[in-house]
């Protein structure tokens, strides 16, 4: 029997954004994004589930040090915490700050923080009713 | 598109205490690696366990497994952990630390044993929450 194990932690950050595409007219933007196109923006408490995969270490019983994981991710998330994503995070000058694009951005950035192939899955909750996933088995 | 698999999942809960400590390490090293989890008499959590079973859907009952049977099989395992000090009251953590990763590994193997040869189903995946913001998945790799 071949078993795999992943370890997951849940983090949160709060940020503002506005969905607006420069490739669409104002009218088209309103039709596509509706209330998310509100000119002055709006915000969410995002919740982010981060899963690492690997064999639990024989000595520590851990896939990766929990405190180090928290430190790395919390430090990274300061770039988004209480920011307006479109104005204050350079990536979203080029990309619309949809959940899809945020989760892709997070996947690329977070995978750099861990040994190769250790980041396995991330799930970004934008509200209680919608979430976006990126990962190896998605 | 072919349907890959159907999973049925039931939730269980147990409360237990544990301590992270390696005898051969100094106190300093234990504290550095395990932090608060080294507290000398252990500390506890309300664990939440999600047990997911896959198999053929019985054409007569429409079920993969009868949930009351699943409950009976899994509770036999959960009773070994509920209201126990995992380091001392269970035989599984003499050599290994009862981290969520290791507890989930033991639970998968024990539940898999209990379900074996009971019907046309098998344990596919478990998820063990230590708290709402920390969980471990263990699953059977296909191939």
Short mmCIF file of N, CA, C and O in Angstrom, two decimals, chain A residues 1-11 49-51 53 56-67 120-121 123 137, chain B residues 20 22 24-25 32-34 95-97 99-102 105 108-109 112 116 127 129 132-141:
data_model
loop_
_atom_site.label_atom_id
_atom_site.label_comp_id
_atom_site.label_asym_id
_atom_site.label_seq_id
_atom_site.Cartn_x
_atom_site.Cartn_y
_atom_site.Cartn_z
N UNK A 1 0.85 -1.20 0.00
CA UNK A 1 0.00 0.00 0.00
C UNK A 1 0.88 1.24 0.00
O UNK A 1 1.72 1.41 0.87
N UNK A 2 0.67 2.07 -1.00
CA UNK A 2 1.48 3.27 -1.13
C UNK A 2 0.68 4.48 -0.64
O UNK A 2 -0.30 4.87 -1.27
N UNK A 3 1.10 5.04 0.48
CA UNK A 3 0.34 6.16 1.04
C UNK A 3 1.08 7.48 0.82
O UNK A 3 2.30 7.52 0.83
N UNK A 4 0.31 8.54 0.63
CA UNK A 4 0.90 9.87 0.57
C UNK A 4 0.31 10.72 1.70
O UNK A 4 -0.82 10.49 2.12
N UNK A 5 1.12 11.65 2.16
CA UNK A 5 0.69 12.49 3.28
C UNK A 5 0.91 13.95 2.94
O UNK A 5 1.97 14.32 2.44
N UNK A 6 -0.09 14.77 3.21
CA UNK A 6 0.10 16.21 3.06
C UNK A 6 -0.26 16.90 4.37
O UNK A 6 -1.09 16.40 5.13
N UNK A 7 0.39 18.02 4.60
CA UNK A 7 0.18 18.80 5.81
C UNK A 7 -0.36 20.17 5.40
O UNK A 7 0.20 20.80 4.50
N UNK A 8 -1.43 20.62 6.03
CA UNK A 8 -2.06 21.86 5.59
C UNK A 8 -2.27 22.83 6.74
O UNK A 8 -2.59 22.43 7.87
N UNK A 9 -2.09 24.10 6.43
CA UNK A 9 -2.33 25.18 7.39
C UNK A 9 -3.22 26.21 6.72
O UNK A 9 -3.18 26.38 5.51
N UNK A 10 -3.98 26.91 7.53
CA UNK A 10 -4.88 27.93 7.01
C UNK A 10 -4.39 29.30 7.46
O UNK A 10 -4.11 29.50 8.65
N UNK A 11 -4.24 30.20 6.51
CA UNK A 11 -3.78 31.57 6.78
C UNK A 11 -4.84 32.54 6.30
O UNK A 11 -5.73 32.17 5.53
N UNK A 49 -5.59 28.13 2.27
CA UNK A 49 -5.14 26.83 2.77
C UNK A 49 -3.93 26.41 1.96
O UNK A 49 -3.98 26.41 0.73
N UNK A 50 -2.86 26.10 2.65
CA UNK A 50 -1.60 25.74 1.98
C UNK A 50 -1.23 24.31 2.37
O UNK A 50 -1.12 24.00 3.56
N UNK A 51 -1.05 23.44 1.37
CA UNK A 51 -0.73 22.03 1.65
C UNK A 51 0.65 21.68 1.10
O UNK A 51 0.94 21.92 -0.07
N UNK A 53 3.40 18.44 0.63
CA UNK A 53 3.38 16.98 0.56
C UNK A 53 4.78 16.45 0.83
O UNK A 53 5.78 17.10 0.52
N UNK A 56 6.69 12.29 6.46
CA UNK A 56 7.02 12.84 7.78
C UNK A 56 8.44 12.39 8.18
O UNK A 56 8.78 11.22 8.06
N UNK A 57 9.25 13.34 8.64
CA UNK A 57 10.61 13.05 9.06
C UNK A 57 10.59 12.04 10.22
O UNK A 57 9.77 12.14 11.12
N UNK A 58 11.49 11.07 10.16
CA UNK A 58 11.51 10.01 11.18
C UNK A 58 11.69 10.57 12.59
O UNK A 58 11.11 10.09 13.55
N UNK A 59 12.54 11.58 12.71
CA UNK A 59 12.83 12.12 14.05
C UNK A 59 11.75 13.08 14.55
O UNK A 59 11.34 13.00 15.69
N UNK A 60 11.32 14.00 13.67
CA UNK A 60 10.40 15.05 14.14
C UNK A 60 8.94 14.70 13.90
O UNK A 60 8.05 15.33 14.47
N UNK A 61 8.68 13.72 13.04
CA UNK A 61 7.30 13.39 12.70
C UNK A 61 6.64 14.43 11.83
O UNK A 61 5.42 14.42 11.67
N UNK A 62 7.42 15.36 11.30
CA UNK A 62 6.84 16.46 10.53
C UNK A 62 7.30 16.42 9.08
O UNK A 62 8.43 16.02 8.79
N UNK A 63 6.44 16.88 8.17
CA UNK A 63 6.81 17.00 6.76
C UNK A 63 7.73 18.20 6.59
O UNK A 63 8.70 18.17 5.84
N UNK A 64 7.42 19.27 7.30
CA UNK A 64 8.20 20.50 7.24
C UNK A 64 7.97 21.21 8.57
O UNK A 64 6.90 21.07 9.16
N UNK A 65 8.95 21.95 9.03
CA UNK A 65 8.79 22.64 10.31
C UNK A 65 7.60 23.59 10.26
O UNK A 65 7.53 24.49 9.42
N UNK A 66 6.66 23.36 11.19
CA UNK A 66 5.45 24.17 11.24
C UNK A 66 5.79 25.63 11.49
O UNK A 66 5.23 26.53 10.85
N UNK A 67 6.74 25.89 12.40
CA UNK A 67 7.03 27.29 12.73
C UNK A 67 7.70 27.98 11.55
O UNK A 67 7.45 29.15 11.28
N UNK A 120 1.99 21.46 -2.63
CA UNK A 120 1.15 20.47 -3.29
C UNK A 120 -0.19 21.04 -3.75
O UNK A 120 -0.70 20.71 -4.81
N UNK A 121 -0.75 21.91 -2.92
CA UNK A 121 -2.10 22.37 -3.20
C UNK A 121 -2.34 23.68 -2.46
O UNK A 121 -1.89 23.81 -1.32
N UNK A 123 -5.61 26.55 -1.69
CA UNK A 123 -7.05 26.85 -1.86
C UNK A 123 -7.29 28.24 -1.29
O UNK A 123 -6.98 28.48 -0.12
N UNK A 137 -2.70 18.03 -8.14
CA UNK A 137 -3.74 17.09 -8.55
C UNK A 137 -5.04 17.78 -8.96
O UNK A 137 -6.07 17.12 -9.10
N UNK B 20 5.36 16.52 22.22
CA UNK B 20 6.46 16.33 21.26
C UNK B 20 7.77 16.42 22.03
O UNK B 20 8.09 17.49 22.57
N UNK B 22 11.91 14.44 22.11
CA UNK B 22 12.84 13.35 21.81
C UNK B 22 13.85 13.25 22.94
O UNK B 22 14.59 14.19 23.21
N UNK B 24 16.63 11.74 23.23
CA UNK B 24 18.07 11.84 22.94
C UNK B 24 18.49 13.26 22.60
O UNK B 24 19.68 13.51 22.43
N UNK B 25 17.54 14.18 22.52
CA UNK B 25 17.88 15.57 22.24
C UNK B 25 17.94 16.36 23.55
O UNK B 25 17.23 16.04 24.51
N UNK B 32 13.58 24.16 20.54
CA UNK B 32 13.80 24.85 19.28
C UNK B 32 12.94 24.22 18.17
O UNK B 32 12.33 24.91 17.36
N UNK B 33 12.87 22.89 18.15
CA UNK B 33 12.14 22.21 17.07
C UNK B 33 10.64 22.16 17.33
O UNK B 33 9.84 22.36 16.43
N UNK B 34 10.27 21.89 18.58
CA UNK B 34 8.86 21.60 18.86
C UNK B 34 8.12 22.74 19.57
O UNK B 34 6.90 22.68 19.73
N UNK B 95 8.25 5.15 19.41
CA UNK B 95 9.43 5.58 18.64
C UNK B 95 9.18 6.90 17.92
O UNK B 95 10.09 7.69 17.73
N UNK B 96 7.94 7.11 17.50
CA UNK B 96 7.66 8.30 16.68
C UNK B 96 6.88 9.32 17.50
O UNK B 96 6.22 8.99 18.49
N UNK B 97 6.95 10.57 17.07
CA UNK B 97 6.28 11.67 17.76
C UNK B 97 4.82 11.72 17.29
O UNK B 97 4.55 11.59 16.10
N UNK B 99 2.79 13.64 16.08
CA UNK B 99 2.40 14.81 15.29
C UNK B 99 1.12 14.46 14.54
O UNK B 99 0.77 13.28 14.41
N UNK B 100 0.47 15.48 14.00
CA UNK B 100 -0.74 15.22 13.22
C UNK B 100 -0.43 14.30 12.05
O UNK B 100 -1.22 13.41 11.72
N UNK B 101 0.74 14.50 11.41
CA UNK B 101 1.16 13.64 10.30
C UNK B 101 1.21 12.17 10.73
O UNK B 101 0.69 11.28 10.07
N UNK B 102 1.88 11.92 11.87
CA UNK B 102 2.04 10.53 12.33
C UNK B 102 0.73 9.93 12.84
O UNK B 102 0.46 8.76 12.62
N UNK B 105 -1.21 8.93 9.87
CA UNK B 105 -0.65 7.71 9.27
C UNK B 105 -1.11 6.46 10.01
O UNK B 105 -1.52 5.48 9.40
N UNK B 108 -4.87 5.89 9.37
CA UNK B 108 -5.16 5.32 8.05
C UNK B 108 -4.93 3.81 8.09
O UNK B 108 -5.79 3.03 7.66
N UNK B 109 -3.79 3.39 8.60
CA UNK B 109 -3.47 1.96 8.60
C UNK B 109 -4.43 1.15 9.45
O UNK B 109 -4.86 0.06 9.08
N UNK B 112 -7.88 1.13 7.71
CA UNK B 112 -7.76 0.26 6.54
C UNK B 112 -7.86 -1.22 6.96
O UNK B 112 -8.54 -2.00 6.32
N UNK B 116 -10.89 -3.92 5.84
CA UNK B 116 -10.45 -4.93 4.88
C UNK B 116 -11.34 -6.17 4.93
O UNK B 116 -11.75 -6.61 6.01
N UNK B 127 -8.76 12.72 6.41
CA UNK B 127 -8.28 14.06 6.76
C UNK B 127 -8.42 14.22 8.27
O UNK B 127 -9.48 13.93 8.82
N UNK B 129 -8.10 16.90 11.30
CA UNK B 129 -7.94 18.28 11.78
C UNK B 129 -7.47 18.25 13.23
O UNK B 129 -8.14 17.65 14.08
N UNK B 132 -8.94 24.01 13.53
CA UNK B 132 -9.55 24.43 12.27
C UNK B 132 -8.51 24.89 11.25
O UNK B 132 -8.75 24.86 10.05
N UNK B 133 -7.36 25.34 11.74
CA UNK B 133 -6.36 25.90 10.81
C UNK B 133 -5.17 24.96 10.59
O UNK B 133 -4.13 25.40 10.14
N UNK B 134 -5.33 23.69 10.94
CA UNK B 134 -4.21 22.75 10.76
C UNK B 134 -4.75 21.35 10.52
O UNK B 134 -5.47 20.83 11.37
N UNK B 135 -4.45 20.79 9.36
CA UNK B 135 -4.94 19.45 9.08
C UNK B 135 -3.97 18.66 8.21
O UNK B 135 -3.09 19.24 7.56
N UNK B 136 -4.13 17.35 8.25
CA UNK B 136 -3.28 16.46 7.46
C UNK B 136 -4.17 15.51 6.66
O UNK B 136 -5.17 15.00 7.17
N UNK B 137 -3.81 15.31 5.41
CA UNK B 137 -4.48 14.31 4.56
C UNK B 137 -3.55 13.12 4.36
O UNK B 137 -2.35 13.32 4.13
N UNK B 138 -4.10 11.93 4.41
CA UNK B 138 -3.35 10.73 4.00
C UNK B 138 -4.23 10.00 3.01
O UNK B 138 -5.43 9.80 3.27
N UNK B 139 -3.66 9.65 1.87
CA UNK B 139 -4.47 8.96 0.88
C UNK B 139 -3.66 7.88 0.19
O UNK B 139 -2.43 7.89 0.21
N UNK B 140 -4.38 6.96 -0.38
CA UNK B 140 -3.80 5.85 -1.10
C UNK B 140 -3.44 6.33 -2.50
O UNK B 140 -4.26 6.94 -3.18
N UNK B 141 -2.21 6.09 -2.87
CA UNK B 141 -1.79 6.51 -4.19
C UNK B 141 -2.19 5.43 -5.19
O UNK B 141 -1.94 4.25 -4.96
#
